[in-house]
Amino acid sequence: MIEHMRWPWSSRNTLPLLHVDIDEGEGPTVVLVHGIASSTTTFTNVIPMLLPDHRVVAIDLLGFGASPSPADAGYTIEEHVEYLERTLASLDVGRCILVGHSLGSLIVARYAATHAEAVRALVLVSPPVYLPPDAFGDPVERTAMGLYLRAYEFLRSNKRFTIRNAAVLSRLSPIKDVLEVSERNWRAFTLSLQHAIETQTAVSDIAAVSAPVQLVYGTLDPFLMPGGLRIVEQMRHVSVHRVAGGDHVIRPRMARVVATAVASVAAREFRVG
């Protein structure tokens, strides 16, 4: 059973809200949650496809974009969910469709697992579903998972290298300002990487979700672990959409798949609900 870790009421009531970059449109509510070292810019290609028929809410994660960066934040998955919960409550979104990208997909999966009454459907885009290396029976996958974790540890331990190379990747990205690792968000980046990606419970969270789940990912995404994805793909409530040639960035082609997935679950859920 997944425990819903909550802050003491006195502390929760003083937490700042996350930055809501967009709250526009009418129709079924779709909440967009970006990944690590990014912002709502992640969904640049998705938002125009959703706005004609949906209320679109796009939120910056704790420590990223224009959201607050509390000095005492640990950037655990529980903390990210707690801030998301309070922010959504302040917007009165009701039952919504949650779309998460990368780290955002792990956060919305935990939110959906612990707030079943608030979620109509879940769309997970490019989720880095990781398991401990010794959980893999295949020695190749076990080695690959170990290499991912060592690479992330290297990034966290080499600040100058990481910031410099993130800036290069940002300039090469097809979406302007989609990636930021800087002095400003360094703490949020390293702690979110360590406490919410490297250490995670995504498989059990997704298994515990009662709402329908749409899984979208590119076949050339370098951050995905095939062994973890296979476990999720076999779950009965999960529908899979593979984007041939797609990588980790939500380019127009992947954006169309995401928008179609949202529209399909919105139509189904609202016929039922």
PDB file of C-alpha atoms in Angstrom:
ATOM      1  CA  MET A   1       0.000   0.000   0.000  1.00  0.00           C
ATOM      2  CA  ILE A   2       1.246   3.478  -0.876  1.00  0.00           C
ATOM      3  CA  GLU A   3       1.328   5.884   2.023  1.00  0.00           C
ATOM      4  CA  HIS A   4       0.203   9.422   1.302  1.00  0.00           C
ATOM      5  CA  MET A   5       2.817  11.416   3.198  1.00  0.00           C
ATOM      6  CA  ARG A   6       1.309  14.710   4.318  1.00  0.00           C
ATOM      7  CA  TRP A   7       2.741  17.782   5.929  1.00  0.00           C
ATOM      8  CA  PRO A   8       1.452  18.835   9.363  1.00  0.00           C
ATOM      9  CA  TRP A   9      -1.509  21.146   8.830  1.00  0.00           C
ATOM     10  CA  SER A  10       0.290  24.102  10.384  1.00  0.00           C
ATOM     11  CA  SER A  11       3.148  23.702   7.895  1.00  0.00           C
ATOM     12  CA  ARG A  12       0.946  22.933   4.882  1.00  0.00           C
ATOM     13  CA  ASN A  13      -1.085  26.093   5.349  1.00  0.00           C
ATOM     14  CA  THR A  14       2.036  28.251   5.028  1.00  0.00           C
ATOM     15  CA  LEU A  15       3.451  26.587   1.919  1.00  0.00           C
ATOM     16  CA  PRO A  16       3.597  28.869  -1.124  1.00  0.00           C
ATOM     17  CA  LEU A  17       1.694  27.830  -4.225  1.00  0.00           C
ATOM     18  CA  LEU A  18       3.350  26.776  -7.452  1.00  0.00           C
ATOM     19  CA  HIS A  19       3.408  29.213 -10.361  1.00  0.00           C
ATOM     20  CA  VAL A  20       0.459  28.730 -12.716  1.00  0.00           C
ATOM     21  CA  ASP A  21       1.718  29.838 -16.103  1.00  0.00           C
ATOM     22  CA  ILE A  22      -1.483  29.099 -18.031  1.00  0.00           C
ATOM     23  CA  ASP A  23      -5.105  28.636 -17.021  1.00  0.00           C
ATOM     24  CA  GLU A  24      -7.141  29.107 -20.174  1.00  0.00           C
ATOM     25  CA  GLY A  25      -9.919  27.566 -22.233  1.00  0.00           C
ATOM     26  CA  GLU A  26     -13.133  25.710 -21.530  1.00  0.00           C
ATOM     27  CA  GLY A  27     -14.045  22.052 -21.421  1.00  0.00           C
ATOM     28  CA  PRO A  28     -12.509  19.076 -19.621  1.00  0.00           C
ATOM     29  CA  THR A  29      -9.635  20.276 -17.447  1.00  0.00           C
ATOM     30  CA  VAL A  30      -6.152  19.143 -18.456  1.00  0.00           C
ATOM     31  CA  VAL A  31      -3.263  19.816 -16.070  1.00  0.00           C
ATOM     32  CA  LEU A  32       0.240  19.841 -17.585  1.00  0.00           C
ATOM     33  CA  VAL A  33       3.239  19.044 -15.375  1.00  0.00           C
ATOM     34  CA  HIS A  34       6.717  19.354 -16.896  1.00  0.00           C
ATOM     35  CA  GLY A  35       9.928  17.502 -16.102  1.00  0.00           C
ATOM     36  CA  ILE A  36      13.207  18.213 -14.358  1.00  0.00           C
ATOM     37  CA  ALA A  37      15.232  21.291 -15.343  1.00  0.00           C
ATOM     38  CA  SER A  38      12.385  22.646 -17.433  1.00  0.00           C
ATOM     39  CA  SER A  39       9.165  24.646 -17.205  1.00  0.00           C
ATOM     40  CA  THR A  40       5.779  24.851 -18.887  1.00  0.00           C
ATOM     41  CA  THR A  41       7.764  25.583 -22.064  1.00  0.00           C
ATOM     42  CA  THR A  42       7.950  21.789 -22.336  1.00  0.00           C
ATOM     43  CA  PHE A  43       4.377  21.831 -23.652  1.00  0.00           C
ATOM     44  CA  THR A  44       4.832  24.583 -26.254  1.00  0.00           C
ATOM     45  CA  ASN A  45       3.678  22.273 -29.043  1.00  0.00           C
ATOM     46  CA  VAL A  46       0.901  20.602 -27.023  1.00  0.00           C
ATOM     47  CA  ILE A  47      -1.002  23.572 -25.596  1.00  0.00           C
ATOM     48  CA  PRO A  48      -2.341  24.990 -28.913  1.00  0.00           C
ATOM     49  CA  MET A  49      -3.721  21.543 -29.777  1.00  0.00           C
ATOM     50  CA  LEU A  50      -5.602  21.291 -26.475  1.00  0.00           C
ATOM     51  CA  LEU A  51      -6.951  24.816 -26.004  1.00  0.00           C
ATOM     52  CA  PRO A  52      -9.837  24.689 -28.480  1.00  0.00           C
ATOM     53  CA  ASP A  53     -11.631  21.960 -26.515  1.00  0.00           C
ATOM     54  CA  HIS A  54     -10.159  21.927 -23.011  1.00  0.00           C
ATOM     55  CA  ARG A  55      -9.405  24.054 -19.992  1.00  0.00           C
ATOM     56  CA  VAL A  56      -5.599  23.916 -19.950  1.00  0.00           C
ATOM     57  CA  VAL A  57      -3.680  24.473 -16.716  1.00  0.00           C
ATOM     58  CA  ALA A  58       0.124  24.495 -16.970  1.00  0.00           C
ATOM     59  CA  ILE A  59       2.153  24.603 -13.758  1.00  0.00           C
ATOM     60  CA  ASP A  60       5.849  25.081 -12.996  1.00  0.00           C
ATOM     61  CA  LEU A  61       7.223  22.471 -10.612  1.00  0.00           C
ATOM     62  CA  LEU A  62       8.706  23.378  -7.240  1.00  0.00           C
ATOM     63  CA  GLY A  63      12.120  24.956  -7.789  1.00  0.00           C
ATOM     64  CA  PHE A  64      11.731  25.332 -11.550  1.00  0.00           C
ATOM     65  CA  GLY A  65      10.382  27.971 -13.918  1.00  0.00           C
ATOM     66  CA  ALA A  66       8.765  30.760 -11.944  1.00  0.00           C
ATOM     67  CA  SER A  67       7.767  28.581  -8.980  1.00  0.00           C
ATOM     68  CA  PRO A  68       9.202  29.118  -5.495  1.00  0.00           C
ATOM     69  CA  SER A  69      12.405  27.425  -4.316  1.00  0.00           C
ATOM     70  CA  PRO A  70      12.087  27.077  -0.530  1.00  0.00           C
ATOM     71  CA  ALA A  71      15.428  26.964   1.250  1.00  0.00           C
ATOM     72  CA  ASP A  72      14.382  23.924   3.279  1.00  0.00           C
ATOM     73  CA  ALA A  73      12.843  21.921   0.422  1.00  0.00           C
ATOM     74  CA  GLY A  74      14.081  18.354  -0.002  1.00  0.00           C
ATOM     75  CA  TYR A  75      12.482  17.923  -3.453  1.00  0.00           C
ATOM     76  CA  THR A  76      11.175  14.446  -2.713  1.00  0.00           C
ATOM     77  CA  ILE A  77       8.332  12.992  -4.743  1.00  0.00           C
ATOM     78  CA  GLU A  78       6.063  13.511  -1.715  1.00  0.00           C
ATOM     79  CA  GLU A  79       6.991  17.179  -1.519  1.00  0.00           C
ATOM     80  CA  HIS A  80       6.409  17.759  -5.225  1.00  0.00           C
ATOM     81  CA  VAL A  81       2.985  16.102  -4.892  1.00  0.00           C
ATOM     82  CA  GLU A  82       2.123  18.151  -1.816  1.00  0.00           C
ATOM     83  CA  TYR A  83       2.758  21.426  -3.628  1.00  0.00           C
ATOM     84  CA  LEU A  84       0.857  20.202  -6.684  1.00  0.00           C
ATOM     85  CA  GLU A  85      -2.094  19.198  -4.497  1.00  0.00           C
ATOM     86  CA  ARG A  86      -2.337  22.608  -2.813  1.00  0.00           C
ATOM     87  CA  THR A  87      -1.999  24.472  -6.089  1.00  0.00           C
ATOM     88  CA  LEU A  88      -4.699  22.442  -7.829  1.00  0.00           C
ATOM     89  CA  ALA A  89      -6.995  22.896  -4.830  1.00  0.00           C
ATOM     90  CA  SER A  90      -6.539  26.666  -5.084  1.00  0.00           C
ATOM     91  CA  LEU A  91      -7.617  26.542  -8.752  1.00  0.00           C
ATOM     92  CA  ASP A  92     -10.718  24.460  -8.111  1.00  0.00           C
ATOM     93  CA  VAL A  93      -9.996  22.199 -11.088  1.00  0.00           C
ATOM     94  CA  GLY A  94     -12.184  19.349  -9.866  1.00  0.00           C
ATOM     95  CA  ARG A  95     -11.542  15.956 -11.459  1.00  0.00           C
ATOM     96  CA  CYS A  96      -8.965  16.456 -14.182  1.00  0.00           C
ATOM     97  CA  ILE A  97      -6.792  14.769 -16.753  1.00  0.00           C
ATOM     98  CA  LEU A  98      -3.167  14.909 -15.636  1.00  0.00           C
ATOM     99  CA  VAL A  99      -0.373  15.015 -18.214  1.00  0.00           C
ATOM    100  CA  GLY A 100       3.175  14.606 -16.946  1.00  0.00           C
ATOM    101  CA  HIS A 101       6.429  14.688 -18.867  1.00  0.00           C
ATOM    102  CA  SER A 102       9.592  12.948 -17.616  1.00  0.00           C
ATOM    103  CA  LEU A 103       9.901  13.751 -13.868  1.00  0.00           C
ATOM    104  CA  GLY A 104       6.411  15.261 -14.144  1.00  0.00           C
ATOM    105  CA  SER A 105       5.061  11.846 -15.138  1.00  0.00           C
ATOM    106  CA  LEU A 106       6.443  10.325 -11.930  1.00  0.00           C
ATOM    107  CA  ILE A 107       4.883  13.121  -9.879  1.00  0.00           C
ATOM    108  CA  VAL A 108       1.435  12.846 -11.472  1.00  0.00           C
ATOM    109  CA  ALA A 109       1.547   9.049 -11.132  1.00  0.00           C
ATOM    110  CA  ARG A 110       2.071   9.393  -7.389  1.00  0.00           C
ATOM    111  CA  TYR A 111      -0.617  12.082  -7.227  1.00  0.00           C
ATOM    112  CA  ALA A 112      -3.098   9.856  -9.076  1.00  0.00           C
ATOM    113  CA  ALA A 113      -2.245   6.870  -6.884  1.00  0.00           C
ATOM    114  CA  THR A 114      -2.969   8.845  -3.717  1.00  0.00           C
ATOM    115  CA  HIS A 115      -5.796  11.122  -4.985  1.00  0.00           C
ATOM    116  CA  ALA A 116      -7.969   8.736  -6.995  1.00  0.00           C
ATOM    117  CA  GLU A 117     -11.062  10.907  -6.582  1.00  0.00           C
ATOM    118  CA  ALA A 118      -9.327  13.881  -8.241  1.00  0.00           C
ATOM    119  CA  VAL A 119      -8.088  12.223 -11.441  1.00  0.00           C
ATOM    120  CA  ARG A 120     -10.129  11.261 -14.524  1.00  0.00           C
ATOM    121  CA  ALA A 121      -7.186   9.951 -16.506  1.00  0.00           C
ATOM    122  CA  LEU A 122      -3.422  10.029 -16.658  1.00  0.00           C
ATOM    123  CA  VAL A 123      -1.146  10.674 -19.647  1.00  0.00           C
ATOM    124  CA  LEU A 124       2.487   9.797 -18.968  1.00  0.00           C
ATOM    125  CA  VAL A 125       4.916  11.211 -21.529  1.00  0.00           C
ATOM    126  CA  SER A 126       8.489   9.903 -21.652  1.00  0.00           C
ATOM    127  CA  PRO A 127       8.467   8.507 -18.097  1.00  0.00           C
ATOM    128  CA  PRO A 128      11.893   7.454 -16.765  1.00  0.00           C
ATOM    129  CA  VAL A 129      10.661   4.295 -15.039  1.00  0.00           C
ATOM    130  CA  TYR A 130      13.686   3.019 -13.151  1.00  0.00           C
ATOM    131  CA  LEU A 131      14.222   0.062 -10.837  1.00  0.00           C
ATOM    132  CA  PRO A 132      17.230  -0.907  -8.707  1.00  0.00           C
ATOM    133  CA  PRO A 133      19.801  -2.656 -10.940  1.00  0.00           C
ATOM    134  CA  ASP A 134      19.442  -5.944  -9.057  1.00  0.00           C
ATOM    135  CA  ALA A 135      15.730  -6.013  -9.926  1.00  0.00           C
ATOM    136  CA  PHE A 136      16.604  -6.819 -13.549  1.00  0.00           C
ATOM    137  CA  GLY A 137      17.154 -10.449 -14.459  1.00  0.00           C
ATOM    138  CA  ASP A 138      18.763  -9.572 -17.791  1.00  0.00           C
ATOM    139  CA  PRO A 139      22.461  -8.787 -17.150  1.00  0.00           C
ATOM    140  CA  VAL A 140      22.505  -6.258 -20.010  1.00  0.00           C
ATOM    141  CA  GLU A 141      19.597  -4.306 -18.530  1.00  0.00           C
ATOM    142  CA  ARG A 142      21.091  -4.608 -15.033  1.00  0.00           C
ATOM    143  CA  THR A 143      24.336  -3.093 -16.298  1.00  0.00           C
ATOM    144  CA  ALA A 144      22.497  -0.376 -18.234  1.00  0.00           C
ATOM    145  CA  MET A 145      20.507   0.658 -15.161  1.00  0.00           C
ATOM    146  CA  GLY A 146      23.704   0.866 -13.127  1.00  0.00           C
ATOM    147  CA  LEU A 147      25.252   3.091 -15.796  1.00  0.00           C
ATOM    148  CA  TYR A 148      22.252   5.441 -15.749  1.00  0.00           C
ATOM    149  CA  LEU A 149      22.525   5.841 -11.985  1.00  0.00           C
ATOM    150  CA  ARG A 150      26.274   6.420 -12.092  1.00  0.00           C
ATOM    151  CA  ALA A 151      25.806   9.006 -14.842  1.00  0.00           C
ATOM    152  CA  TYR A 152      23.239  10.881 -12.749  1.00  0.00           C
ATOM    153  CA  GLU A 153      25.545  10.765  -9.735  1.00  0.00           C
ATOM    154  CA  PHE A 154      28.307  12.229 -11.911  1.00  0.00           C
ATOM    155  CA  LEU A 155      26.024  15.077 -13.034  1.00  0.00           C
ATOM    156  CA  ARG A 156      25.093  15.875  -9.432  1.00  0.00           C
ATOM    157  CA  SER A 157      28.739  15.825  -8.349  1.00  0.00           C
ATOM    158  CA  ASN A 158      30.139  17.982 -11.163  1.00  0.00           C
ATOM    159  CA  LYS A 159      28.266  21.256 -11.103  1.00  0.00           C
ATOM    160  CA  ARG A 160      30.345  23.234 -13.580  1.00  0.00           C
ATOM    161  CA  PHE A 161      30.354  20.420 -16.148  1.00  0.00           C
ATOM    162  CA  THR A 162      26.599  19.882 -15.824  1.00  0.00           C
ATOM    163  CA  ILE A 163      25.635  23.545 -16.082  1.00  0.00           C
ATOM    164  CA  ARG A 164      27.937  24.136 -19.050  1.00  0.00           C
ATOM    165  CA  ASN A 165      26.684  21.127 -21.010  1.00  0.00           C
ATOM    166  CA  ALA A 166      23.041  21.820 -20.179  1.00  0.00           C
ATOM    167  CA  ALA A 167      23.479  25.281 -21.696  1.00  0.00           C
ATOM    168  CA  VAL A 168      24.844  23.721 -24.890  1.00  0.00           C
ATOM    169  CA  LEU A 169      21.941  21.272 -25.092  1.00  0.00           C
ATOM    170  CA  SER A 170      19.469  24.088 -24.476  1.00  0.00           C
ATOM    171  CA  ARG A 171      20.828  26.062 -27.412  1.00  0.00           C
ATOM    172  CA  LEU A 172      20.496  22.996 -29.649  1.00  0.00           C
ATOM    173  CA  SER A 173      16.951  22.173 -28.539  1.00  0.00           C
ATOM    174  CA  PRO A 174      14.108  22.703 -31.033  1.00  0.00           C
ATOM    175  CA  ILE A 175      12.099  24.394 -28.248  1.00  0.00           C
ATOM    176  CA  LYS A 176      13.591  27.618 -26.916  1.00  0.00           C
ATOM    177  CA  ASP A 177      14.409  27.659 -23.185  1.00  0.00           C
ATOM    178  CA  VAL A 178      13.074  24.133 -22.653  1.00  0.00           C
ATOM    179  CA  LEU A 179      16.119  23.165 -20.566  1.00  0.00           C
ATOM    180  CA  GLU A 180      17.714  25.102 -17.716  1.00  0.00           C
ATOM    181  CA  VAL A 181      20.321  23.923 -15.247  1.00  0.00           C
ATOM    182  CA  SER A 182      21.819  26.954 -13.558  1.00  0.00           C
ATOM    183  CA  GLU A 183      22.943  28.379 -10.247  1.00  0.00           C
ATOM    184  CA  ARG A 184      19.349  29.439  -9.698  1.00  0.00           C
ATOM    185  CA  ASN A 185      17.847  25.951  -9.809  1.00  0.00           C
ATOM    186  CA  TRP A 186      20.895  23.800  -9.061  1.00  0.00           C
ATOM    187  CA  ARG A 187      19.598  22.636  -5.686  1.00  0.00           C
ATOM    188  CA  ALA A 188      16.165  21.806  -7.089  1.00  0.00           C
ATOM    189  CA  PHE A 189      17.792  19.944  -9.983  1.00  0.00           C
ATOM    190  CA  THR A 190      20.201  17.803  -7.961  1.00  0.00           C
ATOM    191  CA  LEU A 191      17.766  16.953  -5.168  1.00  0.00           C
ATOM    192  CA  SER A 192      14.868  16.191  -7.537  1.00  0.00           C
ATOM    193  CA  LEU A 193      17.198  13.964  -9.545  1.00  0.00           C
ATOM    194  CA  GLN A 194      18.373  12.145  -6.438  1.00  0.00           C
ATOM    195  CA  HIS A 195      15.121  11.960  -4.460  1.00  0.00           C
ATOM    196  CA  ALA A 196      12.461  11.651  -7.166  1.00  0.00           C
ATOM    197  CA  ILE A 197      14.127  10.027 -10.200  1.00  0.00           C
ATOM    198  CA  GLU A 198      17.069   7.939  -9.009  1.00  0.00           C
ATOM    199  CA  THR A 199      14.996   6.818  -6.011  1.00  0.00           C
ATOM    200  CA  GLN A 200      11.422   6.225  -7.104  1.00  0.00           C
ATOM    201  CA  THR A 201       8.353   4.026  -6.809  1.00  0.00           C
ATOM    202  CA  ALA A 202       6.893   4.671 -10.256  1.00  0.00           C
ATOM    203  CA  VAL A 203       5.976   1.040 -10.993  1.00  0.00           C
ATOM    204  CA  SER A 204       3.950   0.601  -7.800  1.00  0.00           C
ATOM    205  CA  ASP A 205       2.445   4.088  -8.172  1.00  0.00           C
ATOM    206  CA  ILE A 206       1.223   3.419 -11.712  1.00  0.00           C
ATOM    207  CA  ALA A 207      -0.072  -0.007 -10.673  1.00  0.00           C
ATOM    208  CA  ALA A 208      -2.098   1.665  -7.910  1.00  0.00           C
ATOM    209  CA  VAL A 209      -3.749   4.207 -10.232  1.00  0.00           C
ATOM    210  CA  SER A 210      -7.447   3.430 -10.703  1.00  0.00           C
ATOM    211  CA  ALA A 211      -7.931   5.801 -13.655  1.00  0.00           C
ATOM    212  CA  PRO A 212      -7.046   4.878 -17.254  1.00  0.00           C
ATOM    213  CA  VAL A 213      -3.413   5.552 -18.156  1.00  0.00           C
ATOM    214  CA  GLN A 214      -2.048   6.555 -21.562  1.00  0.00           C
ATOM    215  CA  LEU A 215       1.692   5.979 -22.012  1.00  0.00           C
ATOM    216  CA  VAL A 216       3.451   8.015 -24.727  1.00  0.00           C
ATOM    217  CA  TYR A 217       7.151   7.819 -25.539  1.00  0.00           C
ATOM    218  CA  GLY A 218       9.620   8.121 -28.397  1.00  0.00           C
ATOM    219  CA  THR A 219      11.466   5.056 -29.638  1.00  0.00           C
ATOM    220  CA  LEU A 220      14.779   6.970 -29.602  1.00  0.00           C
ATOM    221  CA  ASP A 221      14.450   8.480 -26.131  1.00  0.00           C
ATOM    222  CA  PRO A 222      17.868   8.074 -24.446  1.00  0.00           C
ATOM    223  CA  PHE A 223      16.515   8.520 -20.906  1.00  0.00           C
ATOM    224  CA  LEU A 224      14.094   5.603 -20.887  1.00  0.00           C
ATOM    225  CA  MET A 225      14.796   2.173 -19.434  1.00  0.00           C
ATOM    226  CA  PRO A 226      13.120  -0.528 -21.578  1.00  0.00           C
ATOM    227  CA  GLY A 227      12.883  -3.006 -18.708  1.00  0.00           C
ATOM    228  CA  GLY A 228      10.919  -0.586 -16.542  1.00  0.00           C
ATOM    229  CA  LEU A 229       8.654   0.423 -19.411  1.00  0.00           C
ATOM    230  CA  ARG A 230       7.831  -3.215 -20.212  1.00  0.00           C
ATOM    231  CA  ILE A 231       6.440  -3.715 -16.717  1.00  0.00           C
ATOM    232  CA  VAL A 232       4.180  -0.678 -17.088  1.00  0.00           C
ATOM    233  CA  GLU A 233       3.073  -1.647 -20.602  1.00  0.00           C
ATOM    234  CA  GLN A 234       1.773  -4.976 -19.317  1.00  0.00           C
ATOM    235  CA  MET A 235      -0.642  -3.364 -16.845  1.00  0.00           C
ATOM    236  CA  ARG A 236      -4.279  -3.758 -17.873  1.00  0.00           C
ATOM    237  CA  HIS A 237      -5.264  -0.113 -17.435  1.00  0.00           C
ATOM    238  CA  VAL A 238      -2.347   1.189 -19.550  1.00  0.00           C
ATOM    239  CA  SER A 239      -2.588   2.011 -23.277  1.00  0.00           C
ATOM    240  CA  VAL A 240       0.699   2.499 -25.110  1.00  0.00           C
ATOM    241  CA  HIS A 241       1.590   4.972 -27.882  1.00  0.00           C
ATOM    242  CA  ARG A 242       5.111   4.680 -29.305  1.00  0.00           C
ATOM    243  CA  VAL A 243       6.309   7.579 -31.456  1.00  0.00           C
ATOM    244  CA  ALA A 244       8.724   6.221 -34.065  1.00  0.00           C
ATOM    245  CA  GLY A 245      11.914   8.261 -34.141  1.00  0.00           C
ATOM    246  CA  GLY A 246      10.803  10.427 -31.213  1.00  0.00           C
ATOM    247  CA  ASP A 247      13.232  11.475 -28.497  1.00  0.00           C
ATOM    248  CA  HIS A 248      12.728  13.036 -25.053  1.00  0.00           C
ATOM    249  CA  VAL A 249      11.547  16.432 -26.326  1.00  0.00           C
ATOM    250  CA  ILE A 250       7.854  16.889 -27.163  1.00  0.00           C
ATOM    251  CA  ARG A 251       8.246  17.879 -30.791  1.00  0.00           C
ATOM    252  CA  PRO A 252       5.169  18.513 -32.988  1.00  0.00           C
ATOM    253  CA  ARG A 253       4.790  14.873 -33.965  1.00  0.00           C
ATOM    254  CA  MET A 254       4.784  13.664 -30.365  1.00  0.00           C
ATOM    255  CA  ALA A 255       2.587  16.612 -29.374  1.00  0.00           C
ATOM    256  CA  ARG A 256      -0.094  15.374 -31.777  1.00  0.00           C
ATOM    257  CA  VAL A 257       0.026  11.927 -30.159  1.00  0.00           C
ATOM    258  CA  VAL A 258      -0.255  13.467 -26.687  1.00  0.00           C
ATOM    259  CA  ALA A 259      -3.188  15.657 -27.751  1.00  0.00           C
ATOM    260  CA  THR A 260      -4.936  12.662 -29.325  1.00  0.00           C
ATOM    261  CA  ALA A 261      -4.425  10.618 -26.155  1.00  0.00           C
ATOM    262  CA  VAL A 262      -5.899  13.434 -24.063  1.00  0.00           C
ATOM    263  CA  ALA A 263      -8.882  13.812 -26.382  1.00  0.00           C
ATOM    264  CA  SER A 264      -9.579  10.073 -26.353  1.00  0.00           C
ATOM    265  CA  VAL A 265      -9.626   9.759 -22.570  1.00  0.00           C
ATOM    266  CA  ALA A 266     -11.588  13.011 -22.219  1.00  0.00           C
ATOM    267  CA  ALA A 267     -14.296  11.742 -24.572  1.00  0.00           C
ATOM    268  CA  ARG A 268     -14.447   8.363 -22.862  1.00  0.00           C
ATOM    269  CA  GLU A 269     -14.465   9.702 -19.324  1.00  0.00           C
ATOM    270  CA  PHE A 270     -17.075  12.350 -19.987  1.00  0.00           C
ATOM    271  CA  ARG A 271     -19.373   9.840 -21.697  1.00  0.00           C
ATOM    272  CA  VAL A 272     -19.111   7.705 -18.559  1.00  0.00           C
ATOM    273  CA  GLY A 273     -19.087  10.570 -16.061  1.00  0.00           C
TER     274      GLY A 273
END
